[in-house]
Coordinates of C-alpha atoms and ligand atoms in Angstrom, one line a residue:
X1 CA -11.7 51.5 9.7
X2 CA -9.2 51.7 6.8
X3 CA -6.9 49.4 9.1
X4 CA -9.7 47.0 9.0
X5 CA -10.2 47.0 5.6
X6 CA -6.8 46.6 4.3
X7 CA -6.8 43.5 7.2
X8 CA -9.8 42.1 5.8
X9 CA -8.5 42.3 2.1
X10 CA -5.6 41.0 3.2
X11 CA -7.2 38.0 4.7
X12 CA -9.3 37.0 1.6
X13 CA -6.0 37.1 -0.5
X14 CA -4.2 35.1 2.1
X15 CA -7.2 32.4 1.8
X16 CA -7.9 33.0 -2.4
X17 CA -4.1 32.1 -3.1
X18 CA -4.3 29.0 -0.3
X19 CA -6.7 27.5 -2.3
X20 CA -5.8 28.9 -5.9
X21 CA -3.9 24.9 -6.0
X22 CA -6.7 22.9 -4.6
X23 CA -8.5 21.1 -7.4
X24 CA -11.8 22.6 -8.7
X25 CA -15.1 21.8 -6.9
X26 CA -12.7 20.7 -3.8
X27 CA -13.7 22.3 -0.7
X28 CA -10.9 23.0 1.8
X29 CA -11.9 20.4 4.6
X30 CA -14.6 17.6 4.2
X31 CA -16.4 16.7 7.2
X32 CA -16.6 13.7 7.2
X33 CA -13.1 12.0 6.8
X34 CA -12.2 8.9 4.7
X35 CA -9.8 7.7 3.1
X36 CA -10.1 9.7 0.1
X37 CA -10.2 13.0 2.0
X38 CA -7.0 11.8 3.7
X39 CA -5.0 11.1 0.8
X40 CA -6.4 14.1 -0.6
X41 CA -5.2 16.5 2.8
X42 CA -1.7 15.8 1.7
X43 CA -1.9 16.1 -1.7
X44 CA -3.3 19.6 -1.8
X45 CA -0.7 20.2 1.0
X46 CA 1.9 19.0 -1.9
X47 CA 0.1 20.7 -4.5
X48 CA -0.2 24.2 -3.0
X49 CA 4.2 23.9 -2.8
X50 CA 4.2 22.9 -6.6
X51 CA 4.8 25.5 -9.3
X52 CA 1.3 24.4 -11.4
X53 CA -0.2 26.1 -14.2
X54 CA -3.7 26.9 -14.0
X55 CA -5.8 23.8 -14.3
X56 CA -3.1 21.2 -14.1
X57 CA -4.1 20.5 -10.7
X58 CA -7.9 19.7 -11.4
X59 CA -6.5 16.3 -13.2
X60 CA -6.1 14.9 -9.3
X61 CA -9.2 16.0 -8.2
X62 CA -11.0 12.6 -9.0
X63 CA -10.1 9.3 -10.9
X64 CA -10.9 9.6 -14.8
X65 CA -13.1 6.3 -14.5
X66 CA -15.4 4.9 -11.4
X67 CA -16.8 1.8 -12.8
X68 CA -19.5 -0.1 -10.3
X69 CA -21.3 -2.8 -10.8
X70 CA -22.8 -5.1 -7.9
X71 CA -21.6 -9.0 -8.6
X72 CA -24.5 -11.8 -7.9
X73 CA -23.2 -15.2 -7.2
X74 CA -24.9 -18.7 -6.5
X75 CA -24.2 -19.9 -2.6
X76 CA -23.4 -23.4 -2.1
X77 CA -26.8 -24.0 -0.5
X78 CA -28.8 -22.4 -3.6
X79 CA -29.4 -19.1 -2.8
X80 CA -28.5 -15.7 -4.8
X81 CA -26.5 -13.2 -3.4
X82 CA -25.2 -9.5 -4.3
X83 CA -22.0 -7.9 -3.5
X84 CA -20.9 -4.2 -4.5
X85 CA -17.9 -4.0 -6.4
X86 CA -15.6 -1.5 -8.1
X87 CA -12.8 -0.6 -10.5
X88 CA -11.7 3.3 -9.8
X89 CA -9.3 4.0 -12.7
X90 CA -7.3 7.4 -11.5
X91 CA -4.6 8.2 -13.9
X92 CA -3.3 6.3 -16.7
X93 CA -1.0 9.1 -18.8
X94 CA 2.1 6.5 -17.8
X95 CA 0.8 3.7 -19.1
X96 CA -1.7 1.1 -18.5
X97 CA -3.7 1.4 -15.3
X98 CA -2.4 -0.9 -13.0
X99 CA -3.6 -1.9 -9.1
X100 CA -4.4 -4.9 -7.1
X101 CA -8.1 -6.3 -5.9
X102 CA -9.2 -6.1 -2.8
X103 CA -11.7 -8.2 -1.6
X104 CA -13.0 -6.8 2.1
X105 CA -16.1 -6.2 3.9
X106 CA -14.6 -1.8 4.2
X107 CA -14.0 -2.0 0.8
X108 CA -16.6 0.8 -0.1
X109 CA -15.9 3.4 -3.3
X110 CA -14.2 5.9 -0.9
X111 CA -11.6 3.7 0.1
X112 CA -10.3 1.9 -3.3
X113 CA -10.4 5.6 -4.7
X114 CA -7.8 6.6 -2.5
X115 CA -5.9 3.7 -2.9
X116 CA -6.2 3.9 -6.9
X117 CA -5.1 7.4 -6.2
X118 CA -2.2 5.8 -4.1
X119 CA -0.9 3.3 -6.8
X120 CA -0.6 6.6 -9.4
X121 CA 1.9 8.2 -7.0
X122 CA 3.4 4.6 -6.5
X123 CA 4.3 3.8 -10.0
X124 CA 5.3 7.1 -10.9
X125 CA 7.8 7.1 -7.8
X126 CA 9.7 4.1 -8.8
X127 CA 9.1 4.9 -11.9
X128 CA 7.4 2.1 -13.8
X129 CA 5.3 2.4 -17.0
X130 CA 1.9 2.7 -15.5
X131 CA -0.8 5.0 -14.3
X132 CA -3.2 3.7 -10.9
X133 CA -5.9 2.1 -10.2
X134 CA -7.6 -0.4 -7.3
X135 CA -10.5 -2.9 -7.9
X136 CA -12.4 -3.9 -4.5
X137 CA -15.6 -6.4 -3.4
X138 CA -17.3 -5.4 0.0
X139 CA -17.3 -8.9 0.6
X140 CA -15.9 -11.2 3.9
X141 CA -14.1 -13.7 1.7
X142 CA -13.6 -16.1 4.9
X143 CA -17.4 -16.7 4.9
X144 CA -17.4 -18.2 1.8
X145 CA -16.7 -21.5 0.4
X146 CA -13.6 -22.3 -2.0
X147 CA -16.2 -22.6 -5.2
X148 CA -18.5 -19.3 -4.4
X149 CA -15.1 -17.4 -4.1
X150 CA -14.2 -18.9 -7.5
X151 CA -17.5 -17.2 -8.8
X152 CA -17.4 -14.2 -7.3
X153 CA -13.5 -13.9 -8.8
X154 CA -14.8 -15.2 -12.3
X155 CA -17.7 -12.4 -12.0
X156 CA -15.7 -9.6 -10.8
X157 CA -13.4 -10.3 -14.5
X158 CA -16.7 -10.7 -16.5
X159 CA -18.3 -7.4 -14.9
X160 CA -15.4 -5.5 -15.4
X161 CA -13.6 -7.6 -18.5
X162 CA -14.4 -4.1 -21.0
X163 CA -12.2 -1.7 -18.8
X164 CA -9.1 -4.2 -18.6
X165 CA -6.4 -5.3 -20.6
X166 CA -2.9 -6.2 -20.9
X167 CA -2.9 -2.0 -22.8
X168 CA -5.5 -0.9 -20.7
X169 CA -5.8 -2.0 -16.8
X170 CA -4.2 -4.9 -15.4
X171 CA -4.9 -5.9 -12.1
X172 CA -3.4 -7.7 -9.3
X173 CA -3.5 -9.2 -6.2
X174 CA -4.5 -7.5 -2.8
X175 CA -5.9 -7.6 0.5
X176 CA -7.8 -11.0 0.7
X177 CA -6.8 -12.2 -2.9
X178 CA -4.3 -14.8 -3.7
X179 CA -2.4 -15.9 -6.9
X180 CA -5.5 -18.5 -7.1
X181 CA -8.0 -15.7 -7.6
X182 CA -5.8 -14.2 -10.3
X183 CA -5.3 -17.2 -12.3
X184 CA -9.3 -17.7 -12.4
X185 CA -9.5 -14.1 -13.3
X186 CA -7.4 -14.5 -16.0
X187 CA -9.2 -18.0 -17.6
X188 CA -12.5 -15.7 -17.4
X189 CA -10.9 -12.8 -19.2
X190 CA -9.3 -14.9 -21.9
X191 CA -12.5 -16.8 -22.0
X192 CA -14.3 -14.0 -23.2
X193 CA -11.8 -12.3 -25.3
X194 CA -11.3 -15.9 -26.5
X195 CA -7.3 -14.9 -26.6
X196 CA -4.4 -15.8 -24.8
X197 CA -3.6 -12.7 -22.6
X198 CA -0.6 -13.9 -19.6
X199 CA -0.4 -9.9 -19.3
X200 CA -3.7 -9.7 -18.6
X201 CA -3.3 -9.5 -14.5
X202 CA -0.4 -10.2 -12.5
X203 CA 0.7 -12.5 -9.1
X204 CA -0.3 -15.6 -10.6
X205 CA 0.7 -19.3 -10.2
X206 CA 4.1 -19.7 -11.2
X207 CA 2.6 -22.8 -13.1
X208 CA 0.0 -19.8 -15.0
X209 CA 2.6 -17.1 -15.6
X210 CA 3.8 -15.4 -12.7
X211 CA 7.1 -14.5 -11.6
X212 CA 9.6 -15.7 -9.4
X213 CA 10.0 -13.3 -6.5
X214 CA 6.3 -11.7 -6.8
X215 CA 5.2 -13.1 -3.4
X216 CA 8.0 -11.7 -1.2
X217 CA 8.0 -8.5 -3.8
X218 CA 6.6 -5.8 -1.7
X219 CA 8.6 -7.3 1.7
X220 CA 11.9 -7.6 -0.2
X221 CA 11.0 -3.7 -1.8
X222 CA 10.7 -2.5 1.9
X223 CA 14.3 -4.1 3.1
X224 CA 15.9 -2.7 0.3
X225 CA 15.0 0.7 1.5
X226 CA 15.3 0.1 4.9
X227 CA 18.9 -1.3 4.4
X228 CA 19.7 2.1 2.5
X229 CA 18.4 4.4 5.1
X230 CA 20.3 3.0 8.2
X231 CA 23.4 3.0 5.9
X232 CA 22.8 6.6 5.5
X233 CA 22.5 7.2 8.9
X234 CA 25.6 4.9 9.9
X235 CA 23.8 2.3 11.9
X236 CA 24.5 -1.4 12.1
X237 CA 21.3 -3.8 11.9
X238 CA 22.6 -5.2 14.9
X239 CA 21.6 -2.3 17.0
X240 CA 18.1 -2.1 15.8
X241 CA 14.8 -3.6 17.1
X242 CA 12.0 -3.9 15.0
X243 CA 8.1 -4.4 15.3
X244 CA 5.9 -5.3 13.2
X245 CA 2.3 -5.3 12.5
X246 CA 0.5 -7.6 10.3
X247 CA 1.9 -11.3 9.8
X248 CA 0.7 -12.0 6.3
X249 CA 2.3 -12.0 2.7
X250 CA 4.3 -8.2 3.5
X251 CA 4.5 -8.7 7.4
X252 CA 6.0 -12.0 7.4
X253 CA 8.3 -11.9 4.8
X254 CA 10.0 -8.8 6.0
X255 CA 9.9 -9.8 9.8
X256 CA 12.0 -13.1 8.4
X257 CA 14.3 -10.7 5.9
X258 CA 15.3 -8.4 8.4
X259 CA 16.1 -11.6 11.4
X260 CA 18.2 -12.8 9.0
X261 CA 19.7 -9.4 8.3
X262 CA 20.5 -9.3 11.7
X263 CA 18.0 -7.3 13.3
X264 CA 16.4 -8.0 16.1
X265 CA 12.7 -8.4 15.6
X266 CA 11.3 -7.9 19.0
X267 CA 7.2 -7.9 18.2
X268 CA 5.3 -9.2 16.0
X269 CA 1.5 -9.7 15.8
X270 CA -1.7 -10.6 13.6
X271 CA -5.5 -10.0 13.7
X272 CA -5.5 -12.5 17.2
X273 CA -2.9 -10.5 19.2
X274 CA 0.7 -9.8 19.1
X275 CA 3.6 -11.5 21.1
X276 CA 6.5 -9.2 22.1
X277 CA 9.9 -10.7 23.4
X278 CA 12.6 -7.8 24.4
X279 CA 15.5 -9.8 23.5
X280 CA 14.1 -10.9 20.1
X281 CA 11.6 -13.7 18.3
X282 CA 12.3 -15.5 15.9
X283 CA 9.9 -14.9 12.8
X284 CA 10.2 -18.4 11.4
X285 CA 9.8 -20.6 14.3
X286 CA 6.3 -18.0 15.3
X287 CA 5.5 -19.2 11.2
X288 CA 5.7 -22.7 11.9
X289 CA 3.5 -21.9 14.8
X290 CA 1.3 -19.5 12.8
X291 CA 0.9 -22.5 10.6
X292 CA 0.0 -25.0 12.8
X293 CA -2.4 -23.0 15.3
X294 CA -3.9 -20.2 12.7
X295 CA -2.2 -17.2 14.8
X296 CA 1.0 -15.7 15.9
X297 CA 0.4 -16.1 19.7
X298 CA -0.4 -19.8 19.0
X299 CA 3.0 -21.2 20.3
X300 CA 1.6 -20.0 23.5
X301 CA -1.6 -19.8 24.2
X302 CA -5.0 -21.2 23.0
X303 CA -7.4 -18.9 22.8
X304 CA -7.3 -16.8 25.8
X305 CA -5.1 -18.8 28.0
X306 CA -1.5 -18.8 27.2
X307 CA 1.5 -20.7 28.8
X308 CA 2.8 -18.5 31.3
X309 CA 5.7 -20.5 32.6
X310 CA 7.2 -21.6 29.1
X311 CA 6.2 -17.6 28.3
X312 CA 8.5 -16.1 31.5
X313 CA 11.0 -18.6 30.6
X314 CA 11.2 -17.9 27.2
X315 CA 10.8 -13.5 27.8
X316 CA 7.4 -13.4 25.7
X317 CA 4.4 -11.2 26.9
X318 CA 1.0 -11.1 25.0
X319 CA 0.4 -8.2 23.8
X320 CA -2.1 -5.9 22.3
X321 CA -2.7 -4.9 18.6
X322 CA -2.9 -0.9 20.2
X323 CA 0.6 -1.6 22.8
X324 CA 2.4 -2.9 20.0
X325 CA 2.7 0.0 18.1
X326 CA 4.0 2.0 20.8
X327 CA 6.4 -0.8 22.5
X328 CA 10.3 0.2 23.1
X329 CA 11.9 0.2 19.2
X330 CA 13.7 1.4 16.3
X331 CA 12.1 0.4 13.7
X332 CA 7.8 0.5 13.8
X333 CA 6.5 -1.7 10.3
X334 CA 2.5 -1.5 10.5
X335 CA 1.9 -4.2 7.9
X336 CA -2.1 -5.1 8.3
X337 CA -4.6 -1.8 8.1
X338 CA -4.8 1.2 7.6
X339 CA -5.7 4.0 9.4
X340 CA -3.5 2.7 12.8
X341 CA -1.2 5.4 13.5
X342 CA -3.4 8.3 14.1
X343 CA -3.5 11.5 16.4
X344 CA -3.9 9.5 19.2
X345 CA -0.9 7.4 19.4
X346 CA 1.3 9.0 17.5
X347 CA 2.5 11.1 20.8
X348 CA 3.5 7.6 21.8
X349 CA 5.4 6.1 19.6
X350 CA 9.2 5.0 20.6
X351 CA 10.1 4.3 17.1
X352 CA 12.8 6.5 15.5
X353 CA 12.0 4.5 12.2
X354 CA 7.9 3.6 10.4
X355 CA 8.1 1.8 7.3
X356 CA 4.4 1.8 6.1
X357 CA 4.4 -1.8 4.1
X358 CA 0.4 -1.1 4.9
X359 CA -1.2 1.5 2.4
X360 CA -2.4 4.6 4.2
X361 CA -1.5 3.4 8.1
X362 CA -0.7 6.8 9.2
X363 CA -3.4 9.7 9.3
X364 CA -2.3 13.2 8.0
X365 CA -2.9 14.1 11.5
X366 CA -0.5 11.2 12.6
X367 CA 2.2 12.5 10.3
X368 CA 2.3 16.0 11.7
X369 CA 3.3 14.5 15.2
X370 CA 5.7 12.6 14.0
X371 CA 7.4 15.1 12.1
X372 CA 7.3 17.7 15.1
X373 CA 9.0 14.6 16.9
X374 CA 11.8 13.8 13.8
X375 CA 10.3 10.2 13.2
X376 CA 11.2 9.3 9.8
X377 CA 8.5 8.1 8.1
X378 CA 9.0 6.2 4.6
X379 CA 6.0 6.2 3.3
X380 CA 3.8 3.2 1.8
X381 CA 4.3 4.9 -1.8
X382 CA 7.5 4.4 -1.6
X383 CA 8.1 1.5 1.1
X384 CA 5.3 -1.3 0.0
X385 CA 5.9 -0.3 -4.2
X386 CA 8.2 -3.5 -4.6
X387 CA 4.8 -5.7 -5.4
X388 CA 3.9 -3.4 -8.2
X389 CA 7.5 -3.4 -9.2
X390 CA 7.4 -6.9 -9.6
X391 CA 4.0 -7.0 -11.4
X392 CA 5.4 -4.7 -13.9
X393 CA 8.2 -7.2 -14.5
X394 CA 5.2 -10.0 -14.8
X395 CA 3.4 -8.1 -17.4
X396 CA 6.5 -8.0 -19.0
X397 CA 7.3 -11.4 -18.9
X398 CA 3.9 -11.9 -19.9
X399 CA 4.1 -9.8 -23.1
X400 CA 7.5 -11.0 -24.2
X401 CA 6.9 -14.7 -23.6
X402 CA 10.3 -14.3 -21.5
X403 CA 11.6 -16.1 -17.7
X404 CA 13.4 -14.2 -15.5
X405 CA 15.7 -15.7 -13.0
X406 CA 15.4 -14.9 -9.5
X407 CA 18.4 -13.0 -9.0
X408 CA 17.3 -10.9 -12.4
X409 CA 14.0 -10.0 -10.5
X410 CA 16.2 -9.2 -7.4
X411 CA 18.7 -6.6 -9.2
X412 CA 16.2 -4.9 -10.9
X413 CA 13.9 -4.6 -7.9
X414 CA 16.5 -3.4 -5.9
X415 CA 17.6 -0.3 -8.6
X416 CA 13.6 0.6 -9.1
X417 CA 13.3 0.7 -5.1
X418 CA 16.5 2.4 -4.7
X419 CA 16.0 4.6 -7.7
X420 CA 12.8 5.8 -6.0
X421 CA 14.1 6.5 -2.7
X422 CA 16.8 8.9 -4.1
X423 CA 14.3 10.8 -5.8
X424 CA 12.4 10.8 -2.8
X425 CA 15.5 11.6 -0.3
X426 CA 17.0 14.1 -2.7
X427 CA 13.4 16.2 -3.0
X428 CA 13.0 16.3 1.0
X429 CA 16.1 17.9 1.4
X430 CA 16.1 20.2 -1.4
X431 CA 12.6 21.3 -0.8
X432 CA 12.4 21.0 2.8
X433 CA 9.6 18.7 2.5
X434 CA 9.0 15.3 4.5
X435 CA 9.5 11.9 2.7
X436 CA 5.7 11.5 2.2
X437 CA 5.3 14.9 0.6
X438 CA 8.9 14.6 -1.3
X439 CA 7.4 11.2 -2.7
X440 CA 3.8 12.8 -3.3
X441 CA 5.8 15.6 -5.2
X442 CA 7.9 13.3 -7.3
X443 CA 5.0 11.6 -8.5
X444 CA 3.1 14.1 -9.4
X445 CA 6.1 15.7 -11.2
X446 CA 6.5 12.6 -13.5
X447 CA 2.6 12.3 -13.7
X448 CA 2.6 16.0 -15.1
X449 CA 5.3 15.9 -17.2
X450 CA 3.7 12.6 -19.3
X451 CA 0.3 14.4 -19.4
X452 CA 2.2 17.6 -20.9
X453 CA 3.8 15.7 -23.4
X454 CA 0.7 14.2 -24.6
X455 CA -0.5 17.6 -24.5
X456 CA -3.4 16.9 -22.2
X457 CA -2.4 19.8 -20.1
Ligands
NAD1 P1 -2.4 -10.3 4.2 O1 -3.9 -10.5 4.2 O2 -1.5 -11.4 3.6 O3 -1.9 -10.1 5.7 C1 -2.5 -9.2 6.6 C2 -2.1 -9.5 8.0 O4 -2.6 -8.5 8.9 C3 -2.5 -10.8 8.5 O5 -1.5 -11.4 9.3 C4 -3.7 -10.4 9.5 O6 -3.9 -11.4 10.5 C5 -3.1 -9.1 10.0 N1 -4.2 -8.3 10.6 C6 -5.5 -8.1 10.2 N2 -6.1 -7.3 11.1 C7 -5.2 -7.0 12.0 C8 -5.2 -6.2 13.1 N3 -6.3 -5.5 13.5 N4 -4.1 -6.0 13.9 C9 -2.9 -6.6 13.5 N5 -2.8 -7.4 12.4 C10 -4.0 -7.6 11.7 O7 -2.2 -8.9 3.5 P2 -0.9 -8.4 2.9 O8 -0.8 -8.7 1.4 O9 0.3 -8.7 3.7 O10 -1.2 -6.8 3.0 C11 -1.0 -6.1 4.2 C12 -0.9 -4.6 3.9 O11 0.1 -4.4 2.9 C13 -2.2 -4.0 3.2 O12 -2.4 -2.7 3.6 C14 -1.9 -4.1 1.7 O13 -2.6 -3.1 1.0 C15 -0.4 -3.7 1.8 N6 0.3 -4.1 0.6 C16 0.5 -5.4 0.3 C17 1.1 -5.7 -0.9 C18 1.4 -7.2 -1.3 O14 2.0 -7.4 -2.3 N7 1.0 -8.1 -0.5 C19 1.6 -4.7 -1.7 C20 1.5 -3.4 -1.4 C21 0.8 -3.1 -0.2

């Protein structure tokens, strides 16, 4: 009886000090899962191996600010309709909160939470002077016309125009929004605050304040690193077959990067299928194509029937969006969704390499396999933080009334990115953590350590 007791006691302190770390009011597992209760499985993970005080931990429980508001626009053909929106502000003790717009039908309050959580971890890890946040419209922007996207852009900014601010929450580009929709952002905002504010959002027209290199930012970010990891592990570019997922702003960019680096790109797709070639595409003819036909496979097929001589003579095969991400290769980039790399694949994948340019593409249930398996995973805080790196040289532009040159934007990109990922590398192997949790736990630290010194905590 004693024996049980003592087990018994045992087992609640075992269970009181796991969760003595987890934020306040946080139960251990939710059951429902979304992408907020993902992000939020490996930060309590990376909490739990942090030395906190009491009560430090409950400032990542939830964002300081949720604003909603739901946006009414005029259709073409005269009618009125409504569509949710949101600004989740999460942590601004960095700086300004900072985070792109997304505008996508699954772009519910769960989802741009945890990616506002996300771009907190992101700034901190490559260390530039701002906290997180993420705007998002549950909208299809494809079903509407050039001038109701112009409203809904100029109504998001008016909605939301309070809680933003060159000092207070500048926004930028995401999923589904283009330097276009920035630059009527920012006319609305300055409209109202009847100011000039270039620093008011970044990705903009180069003609309306944006800065050279913004649009292959987060692609150019993710070479950098990729370039310093195989040098690490002695490997030649040569040698190394990527795929990648997602042929838009980040896929595209890096698929054409890394050719010309040398590597041989072997699969590439987009939300129509995916073309693989074992002995290697070339990215910017299958852009050309992508141009001309709207899709990736369009060089050979239309639709559903494809070429299949010029195919077999050229070594192409159509291919799934699911087959991709487990074909024959080094080097796995998901650049499109999240959520693709889960429990059920992972066991599959031949890649020694993932470089998540996509936020969240890898459940915490994914990254478990592929640690048990020694797949390195550089995670998208890390990997896709050269377009925020970017936008914080915007802002700055914007503020000081400067240009940079390209190669300026380049050097300093590649010192932030690089900066980052020795912070990262150095905390896995001192800690014994993976790259996701060594990021997760240098961004925390540098979070913590501004909030001390304010003396919030
Ligand atoms: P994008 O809209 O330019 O491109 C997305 C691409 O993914 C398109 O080619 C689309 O066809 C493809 N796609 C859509 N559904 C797909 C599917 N089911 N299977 C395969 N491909 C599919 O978007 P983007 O800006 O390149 O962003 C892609 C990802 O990178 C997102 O997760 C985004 O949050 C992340 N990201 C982008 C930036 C940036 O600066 N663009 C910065 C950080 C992170």
């Amino acid at each position: 009886m004693i024996c049980v007791c003592l087990l018994y006691s045992f087992f609640l302190f075992v269970m009181s000090t796991a969760t003595a770390k987890r934020p306040q009011g946080q139960s251990k597992s939710s059951p429902k899962q979304t992408p907020y209760t993902r992000f939020q499985k490996t930060l309590y993970h990376v909490l739990e191996r942090l030395d906190l005080a009491d009560g430090e931990n409950t400032w990542f429980a939830e964002p300081q600010h949720i604003h909603k508001q739901d946006l009414t626009i005029e259709r073409d053909d005269g009618t009125k309709e409504a569509f949710h929106a949101y600004r989740v502000q999460f942590n601004n003790a960095r700086g300004p909160y900072k985070g792109g717009i997304r505008f996508h039908p699954a772009a519910d309050e769960e989802e741009v939470k945890a990616l506002a959580a996300l771009m907190s971890i992101k700034t901190a890890v490559v260390n530039v002077p701002f906290g997180g946040a993420k705007g998002g419209v549950e909208v299809n922007p494809k079903e509407l016309t050039s001038k109701e996207l112009q409203s809904l852009s100029r109504a998001y900014a008016r909605a939301f125009a309070d809680h933003l601010g060159p000092d207070i929450d500048c926004p930028a580009p995401d999923v589904n929004t283009t330097p276009d929709i920035m630059a009527w952002m920012r006319d609305e905002y300055e409209k109202i605050t009847g100011g000039y504010s270039p620093a008011c959002i970044t990705g903009k027209p180069l003609s309306f304040g944006g800065s050279l290199g913004r649009d292959t930012a987060t692609a150019r970010g993710g070479f950098f690193i990729l370039q310093e990891l195989i040098k690490g592990e002695a490997l030649d570019p040569s040698e190394l077959r990527v795929v990648v997922q997602g042929f838009g702003n980040a896929g595209a960019h890096i698929a054409t990067m890394l050719h010309n680096a040398g590597y041989m790109v072997v699969a590439i797709s987009d939300s129509q299928g995916a073309i693989y070639a074992p002995e290697g595409l070339d990215p910017i003819r299958i852009q050309k194509y992508k141009r001309k036909t709207g899709s990736v496979t369009g060089e050979y097929c239309e639709g559903s029937v494809c070429d299949l001589e010029r195919m077999k003579l050229d070594g192409v095969e159509r291919v799934t969006n699911e087959k991709l991400l487990t074909l024959p290769c080094d080097v796995l980039i998901p650049a499109a969704l999240d959520n693709v790399i889960t429990e059920e694949n992972a066991k599959d994948i031949q890649a020694r390499f993932i470089l998540e340019l996509a936020n969240g593409p890898t459940t915490p249930e994914a990254d478990e396999i592929l640690e048990a398996r020694g797949v390195q995973v550089v995670p998208d805080v890390l990997a896709n933080a050269g377009g925020v790196t970017v936008s914080y040289f915007e802002w700055s532009q914007g503020r000081s009334g400067e240009q940079w040159t390209a190669t300026r934007v380049d050097r300093n990109l590649r010192r932030h990115m690089l900066e980052g990922y020795k912070a990262v590398k150095r905390t896995s192997r001192r800690e014994g953590m993976t790259y996701r949790q060594a990021a997760f736990a240098v961004g925390i630290r540098r979070m913590l350590d501004a909030m001390r010194v304010r003396g919030w905590i």
